[in-house]
Tab-separated table of N, CA and C and ligand atoms in Angstrom:
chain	number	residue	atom	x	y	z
A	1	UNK	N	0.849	-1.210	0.000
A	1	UNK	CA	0.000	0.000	0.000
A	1	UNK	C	0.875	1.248	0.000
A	2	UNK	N	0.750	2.646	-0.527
A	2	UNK	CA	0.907	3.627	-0.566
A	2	UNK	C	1.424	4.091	0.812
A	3	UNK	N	2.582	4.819	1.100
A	3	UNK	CA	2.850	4.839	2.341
A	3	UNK	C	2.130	6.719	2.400
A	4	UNK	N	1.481	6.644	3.741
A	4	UNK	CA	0.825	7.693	3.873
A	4	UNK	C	1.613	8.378	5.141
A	5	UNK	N	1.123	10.464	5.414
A	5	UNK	CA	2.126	10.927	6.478
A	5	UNK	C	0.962	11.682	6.945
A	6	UNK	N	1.071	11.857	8.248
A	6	UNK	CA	-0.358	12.569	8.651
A	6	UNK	C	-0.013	13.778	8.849
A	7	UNK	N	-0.996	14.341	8.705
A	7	UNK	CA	-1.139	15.964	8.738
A	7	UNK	C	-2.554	16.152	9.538
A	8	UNK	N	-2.109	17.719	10.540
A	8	UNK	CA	-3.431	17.964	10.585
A	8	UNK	C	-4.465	19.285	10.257
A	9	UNK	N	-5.520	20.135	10.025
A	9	UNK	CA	-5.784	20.861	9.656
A	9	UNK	C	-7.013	20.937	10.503
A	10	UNK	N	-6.945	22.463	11.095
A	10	UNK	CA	-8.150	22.651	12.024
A	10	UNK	C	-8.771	24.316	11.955
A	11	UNK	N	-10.418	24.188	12.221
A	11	UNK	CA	-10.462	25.775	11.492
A	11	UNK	C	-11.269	26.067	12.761
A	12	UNK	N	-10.828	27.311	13.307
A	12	UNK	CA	-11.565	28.030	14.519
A	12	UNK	C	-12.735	28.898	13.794
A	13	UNK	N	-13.792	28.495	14.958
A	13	UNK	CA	-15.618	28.562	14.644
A	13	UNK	C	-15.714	29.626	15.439
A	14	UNK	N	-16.311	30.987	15.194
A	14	UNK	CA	-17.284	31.528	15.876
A	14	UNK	C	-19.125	31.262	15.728
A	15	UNK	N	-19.612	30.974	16.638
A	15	UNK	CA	-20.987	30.610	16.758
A	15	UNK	C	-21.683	31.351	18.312
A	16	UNK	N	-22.677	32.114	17.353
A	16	UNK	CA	-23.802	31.882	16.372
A	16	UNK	C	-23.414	33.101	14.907
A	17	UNK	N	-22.147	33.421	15.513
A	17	UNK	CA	-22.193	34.319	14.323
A	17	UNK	C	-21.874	34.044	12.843
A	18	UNK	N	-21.370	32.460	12.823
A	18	UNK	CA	-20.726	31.943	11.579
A	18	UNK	C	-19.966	32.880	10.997
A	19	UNK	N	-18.284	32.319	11.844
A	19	UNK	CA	-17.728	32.587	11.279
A	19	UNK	C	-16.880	32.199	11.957
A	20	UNK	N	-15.346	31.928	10.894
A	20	UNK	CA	-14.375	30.668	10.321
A	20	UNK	C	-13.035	31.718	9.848
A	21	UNK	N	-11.704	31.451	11.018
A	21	UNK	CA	-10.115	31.718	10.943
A	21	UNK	C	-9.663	31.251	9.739
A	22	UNK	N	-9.340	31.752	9.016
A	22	UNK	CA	-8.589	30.980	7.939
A	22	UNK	C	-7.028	31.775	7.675
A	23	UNK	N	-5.811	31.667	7.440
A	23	UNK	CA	-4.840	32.032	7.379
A	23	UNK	C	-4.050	32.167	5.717
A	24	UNK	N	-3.402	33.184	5.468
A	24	UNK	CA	-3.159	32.976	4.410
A	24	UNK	C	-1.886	32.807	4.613
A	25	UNK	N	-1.332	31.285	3.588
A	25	UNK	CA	-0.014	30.775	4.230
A	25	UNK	C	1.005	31.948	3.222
A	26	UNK	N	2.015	31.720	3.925
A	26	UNK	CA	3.397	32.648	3.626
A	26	UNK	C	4.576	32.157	2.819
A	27	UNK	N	4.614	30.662	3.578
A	27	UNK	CA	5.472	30.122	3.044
A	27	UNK	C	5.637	28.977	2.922
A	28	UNK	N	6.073	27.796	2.448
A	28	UNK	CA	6.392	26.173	2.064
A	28	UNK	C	4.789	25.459	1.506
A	29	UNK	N	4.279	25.145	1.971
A	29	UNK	CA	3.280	24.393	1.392
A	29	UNK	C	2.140	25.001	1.051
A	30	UNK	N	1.460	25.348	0.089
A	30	UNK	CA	0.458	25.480	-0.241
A	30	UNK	C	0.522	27.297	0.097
A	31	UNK	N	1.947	27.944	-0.166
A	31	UNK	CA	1.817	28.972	0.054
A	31	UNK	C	1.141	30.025	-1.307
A	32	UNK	N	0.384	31.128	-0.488
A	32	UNK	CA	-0.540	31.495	-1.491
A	32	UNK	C	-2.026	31.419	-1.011
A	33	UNK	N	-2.061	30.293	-0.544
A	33	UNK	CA	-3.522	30.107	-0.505
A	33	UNK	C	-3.986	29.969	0.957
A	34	UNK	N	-5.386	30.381	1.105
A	34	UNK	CA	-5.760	30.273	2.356
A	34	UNK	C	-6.693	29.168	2.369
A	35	UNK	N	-6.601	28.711	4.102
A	35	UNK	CA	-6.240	27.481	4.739
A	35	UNK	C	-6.549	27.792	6.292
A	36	UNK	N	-7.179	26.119	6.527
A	36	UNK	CA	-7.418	26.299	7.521
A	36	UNK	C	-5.896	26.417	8.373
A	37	UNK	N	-5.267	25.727	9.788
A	37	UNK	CA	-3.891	26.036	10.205
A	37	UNK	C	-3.532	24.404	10.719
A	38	UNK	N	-2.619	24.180	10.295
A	38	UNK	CA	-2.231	22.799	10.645
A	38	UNK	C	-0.944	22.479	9.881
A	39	UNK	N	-0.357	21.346	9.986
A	39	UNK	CA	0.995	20.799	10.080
A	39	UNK	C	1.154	18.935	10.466
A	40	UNK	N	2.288	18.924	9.843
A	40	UNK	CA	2.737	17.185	10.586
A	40	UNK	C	2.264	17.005	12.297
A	41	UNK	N	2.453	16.013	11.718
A	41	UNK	CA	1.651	15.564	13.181
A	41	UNK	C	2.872	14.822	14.023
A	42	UNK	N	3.731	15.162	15.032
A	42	UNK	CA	5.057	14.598	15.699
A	42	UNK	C	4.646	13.500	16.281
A	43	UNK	N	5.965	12.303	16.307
A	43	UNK	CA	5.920	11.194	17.034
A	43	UNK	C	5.618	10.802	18.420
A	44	UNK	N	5.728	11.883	18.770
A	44	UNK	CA	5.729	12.097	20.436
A	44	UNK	C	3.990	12.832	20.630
A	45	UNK	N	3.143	12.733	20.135
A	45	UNK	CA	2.131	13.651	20.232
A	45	UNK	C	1.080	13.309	19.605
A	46	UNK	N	-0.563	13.086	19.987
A	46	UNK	CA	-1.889	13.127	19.333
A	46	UNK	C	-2.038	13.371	18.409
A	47	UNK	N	-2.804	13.286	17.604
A	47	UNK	CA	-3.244	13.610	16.034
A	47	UNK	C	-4.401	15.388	16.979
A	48	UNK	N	-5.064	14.969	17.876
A	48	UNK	CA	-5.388	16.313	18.214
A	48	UNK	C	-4.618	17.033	19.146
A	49	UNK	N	-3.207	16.237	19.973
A	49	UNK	CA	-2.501	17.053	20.065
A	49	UNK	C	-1.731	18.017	19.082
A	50	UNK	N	-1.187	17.366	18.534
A	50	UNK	CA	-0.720	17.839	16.737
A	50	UNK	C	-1.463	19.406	16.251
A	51	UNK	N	-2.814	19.365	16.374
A	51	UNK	CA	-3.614	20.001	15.421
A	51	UNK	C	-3.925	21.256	16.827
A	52	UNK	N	-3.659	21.080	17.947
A	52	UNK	CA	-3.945	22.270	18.773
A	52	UNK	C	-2.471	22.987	19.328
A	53	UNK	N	-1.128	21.753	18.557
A	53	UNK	CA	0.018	22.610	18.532
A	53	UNK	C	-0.010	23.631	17.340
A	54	UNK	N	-0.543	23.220	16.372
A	54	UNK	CA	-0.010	23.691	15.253
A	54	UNK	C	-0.998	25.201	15.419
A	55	UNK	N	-2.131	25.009	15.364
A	55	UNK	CA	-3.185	26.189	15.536
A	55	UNK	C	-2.369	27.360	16.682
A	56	UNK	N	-1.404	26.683	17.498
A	56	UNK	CA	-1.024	27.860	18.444
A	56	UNK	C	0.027	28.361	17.493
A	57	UNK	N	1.009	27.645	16.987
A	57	UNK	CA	2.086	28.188	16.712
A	57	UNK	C	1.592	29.310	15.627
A	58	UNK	N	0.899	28.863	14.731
A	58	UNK	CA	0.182	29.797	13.589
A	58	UNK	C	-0.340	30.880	13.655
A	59	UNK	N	-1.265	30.372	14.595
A	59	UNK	CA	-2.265	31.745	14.968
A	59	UNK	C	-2.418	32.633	16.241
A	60	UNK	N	-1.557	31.605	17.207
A	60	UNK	CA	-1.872	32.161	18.852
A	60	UNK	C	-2.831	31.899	19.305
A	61	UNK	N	-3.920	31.157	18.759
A	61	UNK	CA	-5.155	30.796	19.414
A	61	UNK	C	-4.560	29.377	20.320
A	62	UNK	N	-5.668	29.205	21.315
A	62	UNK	CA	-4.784	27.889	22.250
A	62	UNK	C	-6.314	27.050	22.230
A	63	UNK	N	-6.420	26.402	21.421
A	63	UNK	CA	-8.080	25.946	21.780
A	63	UNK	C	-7.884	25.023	23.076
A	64	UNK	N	-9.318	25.221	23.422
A	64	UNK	CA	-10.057	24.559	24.655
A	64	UNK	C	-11.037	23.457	24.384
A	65	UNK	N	-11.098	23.341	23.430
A	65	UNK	CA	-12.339	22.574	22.518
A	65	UNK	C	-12.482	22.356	21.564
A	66	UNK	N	-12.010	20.690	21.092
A	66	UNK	CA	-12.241	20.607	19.463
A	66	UNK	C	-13.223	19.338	19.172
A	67	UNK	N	-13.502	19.551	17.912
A	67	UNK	CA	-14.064	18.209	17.397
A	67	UNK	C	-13.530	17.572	15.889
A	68	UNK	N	-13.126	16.565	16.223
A	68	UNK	CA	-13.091	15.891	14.638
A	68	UNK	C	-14.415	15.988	13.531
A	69	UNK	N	-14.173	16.450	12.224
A	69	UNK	CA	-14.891	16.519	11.607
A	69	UNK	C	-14.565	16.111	10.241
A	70	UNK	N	-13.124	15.708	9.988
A	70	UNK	CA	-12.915	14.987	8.841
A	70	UNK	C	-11.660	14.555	8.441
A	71	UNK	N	-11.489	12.982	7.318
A	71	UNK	CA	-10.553	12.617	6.949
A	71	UNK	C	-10.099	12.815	5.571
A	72	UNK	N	-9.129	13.654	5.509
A	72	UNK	CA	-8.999	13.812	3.623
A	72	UNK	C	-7.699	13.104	3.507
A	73	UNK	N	-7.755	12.585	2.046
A	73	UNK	CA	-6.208	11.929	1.850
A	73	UNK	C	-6.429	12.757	0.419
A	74	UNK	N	-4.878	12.751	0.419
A	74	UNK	CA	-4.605	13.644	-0.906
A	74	UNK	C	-3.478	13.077	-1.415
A	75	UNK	N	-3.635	12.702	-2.989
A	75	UNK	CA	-2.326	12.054	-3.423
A	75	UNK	C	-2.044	13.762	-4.758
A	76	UNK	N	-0.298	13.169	-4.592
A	76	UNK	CA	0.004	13.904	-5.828
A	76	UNK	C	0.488	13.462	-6.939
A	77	UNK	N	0.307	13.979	-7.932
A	77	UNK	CA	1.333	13.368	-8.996
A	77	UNK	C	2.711	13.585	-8.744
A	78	UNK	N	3.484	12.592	-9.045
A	78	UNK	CA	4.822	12.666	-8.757
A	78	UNK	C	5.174	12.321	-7.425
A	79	UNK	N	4.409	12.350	-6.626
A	79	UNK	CA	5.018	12.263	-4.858
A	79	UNK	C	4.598	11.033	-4.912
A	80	UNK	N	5.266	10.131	-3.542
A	80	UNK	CA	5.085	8.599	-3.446
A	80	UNK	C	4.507	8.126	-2.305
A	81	UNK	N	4.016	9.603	-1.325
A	81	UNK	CA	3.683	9.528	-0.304
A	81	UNK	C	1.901	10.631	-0.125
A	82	UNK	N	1.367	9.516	-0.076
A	82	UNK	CA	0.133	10.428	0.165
A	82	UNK	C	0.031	11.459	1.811
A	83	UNK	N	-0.557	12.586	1.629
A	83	UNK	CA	-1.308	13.267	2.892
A	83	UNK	C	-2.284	12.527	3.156
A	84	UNK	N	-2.472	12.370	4.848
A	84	UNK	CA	-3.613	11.968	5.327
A	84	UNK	C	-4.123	12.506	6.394
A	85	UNK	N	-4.985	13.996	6.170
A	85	UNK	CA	-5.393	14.635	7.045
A	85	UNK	C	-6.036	15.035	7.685
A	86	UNK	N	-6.451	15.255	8.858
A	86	UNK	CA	-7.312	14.942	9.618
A	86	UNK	C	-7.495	16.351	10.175
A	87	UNK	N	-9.208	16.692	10.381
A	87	UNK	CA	-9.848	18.054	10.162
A	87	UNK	C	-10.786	18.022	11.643
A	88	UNK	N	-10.621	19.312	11.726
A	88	UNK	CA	-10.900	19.468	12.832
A	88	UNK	C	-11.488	20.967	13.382
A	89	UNK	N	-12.711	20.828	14.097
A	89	UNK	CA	-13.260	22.520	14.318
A	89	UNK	C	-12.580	22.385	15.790
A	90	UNK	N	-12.283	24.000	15.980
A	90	UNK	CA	-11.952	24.563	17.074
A	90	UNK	C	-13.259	25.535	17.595
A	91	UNK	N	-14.282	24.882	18.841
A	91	UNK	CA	-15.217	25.542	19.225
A	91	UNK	C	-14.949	26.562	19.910
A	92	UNK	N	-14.091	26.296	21.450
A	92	UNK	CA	-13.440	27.013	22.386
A	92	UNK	C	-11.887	27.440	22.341
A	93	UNK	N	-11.370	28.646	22.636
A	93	UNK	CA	-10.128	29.164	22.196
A	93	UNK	C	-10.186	29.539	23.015
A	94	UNK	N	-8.342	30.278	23.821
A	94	UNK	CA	-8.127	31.416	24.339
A	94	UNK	C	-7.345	32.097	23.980
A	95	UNK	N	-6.463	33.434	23.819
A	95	UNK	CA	-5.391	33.873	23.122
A	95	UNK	C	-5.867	34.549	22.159
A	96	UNK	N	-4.955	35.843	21.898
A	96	UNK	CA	-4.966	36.529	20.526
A	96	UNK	C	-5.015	36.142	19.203
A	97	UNK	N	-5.716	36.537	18.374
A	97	UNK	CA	-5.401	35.860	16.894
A	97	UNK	C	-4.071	37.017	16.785
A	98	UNK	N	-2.887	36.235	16.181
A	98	UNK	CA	-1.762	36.885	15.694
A	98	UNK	C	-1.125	36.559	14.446
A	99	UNK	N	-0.661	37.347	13.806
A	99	UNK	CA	0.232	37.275	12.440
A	99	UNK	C	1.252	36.674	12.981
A	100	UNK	N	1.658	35.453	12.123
A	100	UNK	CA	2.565	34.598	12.393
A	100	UNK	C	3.695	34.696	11.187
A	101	UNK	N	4.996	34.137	11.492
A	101	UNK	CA	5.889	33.564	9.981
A	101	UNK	C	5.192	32.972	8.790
A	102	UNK	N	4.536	32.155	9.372
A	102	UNK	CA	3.687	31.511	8.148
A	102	UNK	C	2.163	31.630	8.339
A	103	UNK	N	1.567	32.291	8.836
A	103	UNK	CA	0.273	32.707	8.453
A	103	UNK	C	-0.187	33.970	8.805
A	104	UNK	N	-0.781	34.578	8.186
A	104	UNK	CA	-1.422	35.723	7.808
A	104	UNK	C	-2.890	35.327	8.552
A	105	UNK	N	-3.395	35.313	9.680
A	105	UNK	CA	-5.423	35.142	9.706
A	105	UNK	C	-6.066	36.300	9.657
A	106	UNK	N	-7.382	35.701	8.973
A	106	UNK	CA	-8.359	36.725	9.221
A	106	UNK	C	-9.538	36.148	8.529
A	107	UNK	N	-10.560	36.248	9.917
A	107	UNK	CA	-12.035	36.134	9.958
A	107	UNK	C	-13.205	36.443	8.494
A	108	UNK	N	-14.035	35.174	8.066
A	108	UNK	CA	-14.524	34.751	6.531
A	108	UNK	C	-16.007	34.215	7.371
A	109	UNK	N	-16.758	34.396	6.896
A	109	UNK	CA	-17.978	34.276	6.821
A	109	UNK	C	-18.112	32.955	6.370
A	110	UNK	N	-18.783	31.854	7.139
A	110	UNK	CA	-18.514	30.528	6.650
A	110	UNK	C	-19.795	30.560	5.530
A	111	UNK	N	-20.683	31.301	5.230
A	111	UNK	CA	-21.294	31.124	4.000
A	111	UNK	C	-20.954	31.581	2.583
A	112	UNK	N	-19.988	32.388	3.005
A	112	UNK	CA	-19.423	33.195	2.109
A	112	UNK	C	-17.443	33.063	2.273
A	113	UNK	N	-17.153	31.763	1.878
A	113	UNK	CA	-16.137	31.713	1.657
A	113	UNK	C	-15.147	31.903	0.527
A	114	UNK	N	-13.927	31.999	0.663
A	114	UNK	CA	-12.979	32.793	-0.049
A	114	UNK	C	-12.298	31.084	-0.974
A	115	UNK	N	-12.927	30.584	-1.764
A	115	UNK	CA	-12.772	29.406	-2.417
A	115	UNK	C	-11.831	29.690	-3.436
A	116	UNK	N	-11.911	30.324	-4.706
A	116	UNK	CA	-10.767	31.095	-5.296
A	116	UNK	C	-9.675	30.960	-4.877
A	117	UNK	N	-9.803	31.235	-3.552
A	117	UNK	CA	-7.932	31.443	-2.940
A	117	UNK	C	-7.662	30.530	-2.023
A	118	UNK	N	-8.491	29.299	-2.502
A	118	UNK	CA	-8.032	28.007	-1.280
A	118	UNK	C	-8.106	26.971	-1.847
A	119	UNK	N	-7.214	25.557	-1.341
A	119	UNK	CA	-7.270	24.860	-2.060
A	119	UNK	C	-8.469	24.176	-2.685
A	120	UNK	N	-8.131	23.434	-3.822
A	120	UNK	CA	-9.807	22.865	-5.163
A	120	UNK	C	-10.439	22.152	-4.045
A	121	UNK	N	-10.022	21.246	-3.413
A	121	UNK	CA	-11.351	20.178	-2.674
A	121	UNK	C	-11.672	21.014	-1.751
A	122	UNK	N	-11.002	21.997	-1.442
A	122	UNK	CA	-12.195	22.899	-0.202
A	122	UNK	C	-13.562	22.764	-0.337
A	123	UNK	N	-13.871	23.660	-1.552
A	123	UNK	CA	-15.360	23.710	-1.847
A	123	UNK	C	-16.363	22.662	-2.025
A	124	UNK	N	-15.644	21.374	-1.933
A	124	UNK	CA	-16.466	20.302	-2.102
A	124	UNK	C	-16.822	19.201	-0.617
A	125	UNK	N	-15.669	19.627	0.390
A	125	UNK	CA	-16.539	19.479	1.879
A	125	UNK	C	-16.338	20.326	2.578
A	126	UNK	N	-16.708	21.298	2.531
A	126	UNK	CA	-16.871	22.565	3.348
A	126	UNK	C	-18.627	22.714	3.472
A	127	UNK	N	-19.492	22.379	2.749
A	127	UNK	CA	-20.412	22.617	3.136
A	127	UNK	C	-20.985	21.459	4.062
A	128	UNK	N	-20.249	20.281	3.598
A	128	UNK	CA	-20.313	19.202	4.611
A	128	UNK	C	-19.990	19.271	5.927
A	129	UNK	N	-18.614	20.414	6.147
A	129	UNK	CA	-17.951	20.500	7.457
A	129	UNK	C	-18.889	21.697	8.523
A	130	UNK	N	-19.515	22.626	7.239
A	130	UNK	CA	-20.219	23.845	7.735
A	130	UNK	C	-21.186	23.275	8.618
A	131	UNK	N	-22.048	22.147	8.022
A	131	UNK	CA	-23.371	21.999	8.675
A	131	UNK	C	-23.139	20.759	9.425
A	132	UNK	N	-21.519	20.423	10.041
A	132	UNK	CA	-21.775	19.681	11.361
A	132	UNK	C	-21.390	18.132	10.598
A	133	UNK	N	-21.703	18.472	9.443
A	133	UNK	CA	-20.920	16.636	8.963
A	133	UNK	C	-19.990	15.972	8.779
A	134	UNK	N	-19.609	14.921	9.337
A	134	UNK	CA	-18.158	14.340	9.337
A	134	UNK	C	-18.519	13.279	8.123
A	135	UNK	N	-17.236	13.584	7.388
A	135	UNK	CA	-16.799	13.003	5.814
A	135	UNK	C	-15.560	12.723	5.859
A	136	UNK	N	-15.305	11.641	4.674
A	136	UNK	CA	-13.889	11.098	4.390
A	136	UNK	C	-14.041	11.301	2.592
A	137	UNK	N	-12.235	11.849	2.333
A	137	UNK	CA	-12.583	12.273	1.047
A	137	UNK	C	-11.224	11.640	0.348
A	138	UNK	N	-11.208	11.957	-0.912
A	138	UNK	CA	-10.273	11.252	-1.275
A	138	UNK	C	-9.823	11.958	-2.423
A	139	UNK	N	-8.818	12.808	-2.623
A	139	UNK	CA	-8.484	13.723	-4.128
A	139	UNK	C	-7.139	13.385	-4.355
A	140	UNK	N	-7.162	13.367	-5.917
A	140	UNK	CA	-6.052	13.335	-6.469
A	140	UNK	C	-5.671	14.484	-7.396
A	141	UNK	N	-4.625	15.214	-7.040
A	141	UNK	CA	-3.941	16.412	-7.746
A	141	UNK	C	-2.895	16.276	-8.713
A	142	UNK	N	-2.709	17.032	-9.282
A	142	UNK	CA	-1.845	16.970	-11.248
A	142	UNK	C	-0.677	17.600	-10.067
A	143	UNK	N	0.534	17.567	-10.279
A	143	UNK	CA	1.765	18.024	-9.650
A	143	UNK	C	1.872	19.620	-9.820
A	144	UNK	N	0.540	20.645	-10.666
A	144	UNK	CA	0.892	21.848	-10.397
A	144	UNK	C	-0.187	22.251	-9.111
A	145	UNK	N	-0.341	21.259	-8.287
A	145	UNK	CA	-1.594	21.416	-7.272
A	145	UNK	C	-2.434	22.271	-7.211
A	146	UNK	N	-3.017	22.033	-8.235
A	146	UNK	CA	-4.343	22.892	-8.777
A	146	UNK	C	-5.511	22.387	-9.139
A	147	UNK	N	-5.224	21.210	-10.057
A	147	UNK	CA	-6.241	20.112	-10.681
A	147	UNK	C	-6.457	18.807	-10.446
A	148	UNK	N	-7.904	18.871	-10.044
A	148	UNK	CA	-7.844	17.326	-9.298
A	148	UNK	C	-8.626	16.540	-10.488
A	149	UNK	N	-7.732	15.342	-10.682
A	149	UNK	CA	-8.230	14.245	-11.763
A	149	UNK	C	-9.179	13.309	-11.631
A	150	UNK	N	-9.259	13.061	-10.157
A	150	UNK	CA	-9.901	11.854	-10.064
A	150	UNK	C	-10.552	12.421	-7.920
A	151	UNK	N	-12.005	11.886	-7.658
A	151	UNK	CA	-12.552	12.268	-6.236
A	151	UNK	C	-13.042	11.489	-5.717
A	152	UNK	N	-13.639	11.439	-4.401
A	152	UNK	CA	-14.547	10.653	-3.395
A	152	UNK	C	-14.750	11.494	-2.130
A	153	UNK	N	-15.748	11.940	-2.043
A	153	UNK	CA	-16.258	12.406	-1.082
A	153	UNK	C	-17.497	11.665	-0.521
A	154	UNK	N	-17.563	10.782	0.915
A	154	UNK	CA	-18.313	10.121	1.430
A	154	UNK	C	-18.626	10.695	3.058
A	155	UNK	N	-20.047	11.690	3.546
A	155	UNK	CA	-20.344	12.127	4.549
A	155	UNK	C	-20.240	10.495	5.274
A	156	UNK	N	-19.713	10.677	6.201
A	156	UNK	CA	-19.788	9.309	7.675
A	156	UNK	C	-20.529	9.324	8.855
A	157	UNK	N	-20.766	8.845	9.522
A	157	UNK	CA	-21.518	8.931	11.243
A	157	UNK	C	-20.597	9.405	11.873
A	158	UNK	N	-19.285	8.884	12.099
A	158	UNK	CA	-18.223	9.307	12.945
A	158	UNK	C	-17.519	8.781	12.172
A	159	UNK	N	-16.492	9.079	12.931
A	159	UNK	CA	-14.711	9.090	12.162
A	159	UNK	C	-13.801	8.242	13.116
B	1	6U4	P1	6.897	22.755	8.335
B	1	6U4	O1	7.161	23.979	7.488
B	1	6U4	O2	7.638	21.541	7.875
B	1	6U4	O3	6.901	23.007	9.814
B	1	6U4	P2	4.160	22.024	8.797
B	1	6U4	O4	3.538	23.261	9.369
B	1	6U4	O5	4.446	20.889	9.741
B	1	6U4	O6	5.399	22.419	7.930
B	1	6U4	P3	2.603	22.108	6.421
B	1	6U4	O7	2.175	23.498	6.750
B	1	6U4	O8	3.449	21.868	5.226
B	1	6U4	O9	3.234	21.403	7.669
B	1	6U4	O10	1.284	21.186	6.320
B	1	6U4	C1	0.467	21.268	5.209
B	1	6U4	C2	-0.878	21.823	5.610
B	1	6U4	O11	-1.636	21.997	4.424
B	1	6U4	C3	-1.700	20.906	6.501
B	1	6U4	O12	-2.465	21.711	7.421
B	1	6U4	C4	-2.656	20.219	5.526
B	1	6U4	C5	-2.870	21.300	4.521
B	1	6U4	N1	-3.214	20.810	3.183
B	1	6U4	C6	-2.404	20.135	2.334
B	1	6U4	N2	-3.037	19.843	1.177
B	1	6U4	C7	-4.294	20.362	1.305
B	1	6U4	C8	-5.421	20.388	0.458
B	1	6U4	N3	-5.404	19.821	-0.751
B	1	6U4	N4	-6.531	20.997	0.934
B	1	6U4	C9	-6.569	21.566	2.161
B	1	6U4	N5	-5.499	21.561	2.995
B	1	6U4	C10	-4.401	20.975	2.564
B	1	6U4	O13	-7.606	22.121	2.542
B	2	NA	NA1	1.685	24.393	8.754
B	3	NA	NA1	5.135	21.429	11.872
């Protein structure tokens, strides 16, 4: 089988006002585009430890409260190692939102998101993630990570 590396990606919720942190990255991966905030996931550490380190280092937020809400794997052309990443809302926070090295945040209207400037499978479970549904997805990208060739998007009970 495909050897896979986990990653995690988690997006801080304001409720009831709907509305969703997103960062615009600066630099190495997927720089350019905005994104929820997440990173490798260390040997020594949770998959939601992982995802409430990474959200601090990024943004300064320290959540208090998360929930799993989804599994994406992403292959590329040319790479031999798929992403397998695991999504996650941040209900409760404490801490400043801050400009980081690698992210830029600022507050998006989860009905009115900034899709254009984020990666292609965003738009295809985000409305799944908006209204509380946990999904497992499955995209494959052309090596200028832009175009996805081939999909699977399946809403789940739990994860
Ligand atoms: P370094 O610079 O090595 O510390 P690190 O912060 O650990 O990096 P990074 O930022 O490269 O990792 O992790 C990639 C991030 O991009 C993860 O949060 C997952 C996310 N990501 C990758 N492909 C994506 C895609 N197709 N759609 C999406 N998020 C994606 O929404
Ligand atoms: Na990161
Ligand atoms: Na990291």
């Amino acid at each position: 089988a495909m050897p896979h590396r986990l990653y995690t990606l988690i997006f801080p919720m304001v409720w009831p006002k709907g509305q969703v942190l997103l960062g615009m990255k600066k630099r190495g991966f997927g720089q350019g585009k905005l994104n929820g905030f997440g990173g490798k996931v260390e040997p020594s550490e949770s998959i939601e430890q992982g995802a409430i380190r990474e959200l601090e280092e990024e943004s300064g937020l320290h959540a208090t409260k998360v929930n799993k809400c989804g599994l994406l794997l992403f292959y590329f052309e040319d790479n031999p190692v798929a992403m397998e990443v695991h999504v996650f809302m941040a209900h409760e926070y404490s801490g400043e939102v801050t400009e980081t090295e690698e992210m830029r945040p600022e507050w998006f209207d989860i009905d009115n998101m900034p899709f254009s400037q984020m990666w292609a499978d965003d738009k295809c479970w985000w409305p799944l993630a908006r209204h509380g549904r946990s999904f497992v997805g499955r995209f494959w990208f052309k090596s200028d990570q832009v175009t996805i060739t081939r999909q699977t998007l399946t809403p789940v009970d739990s994860l």
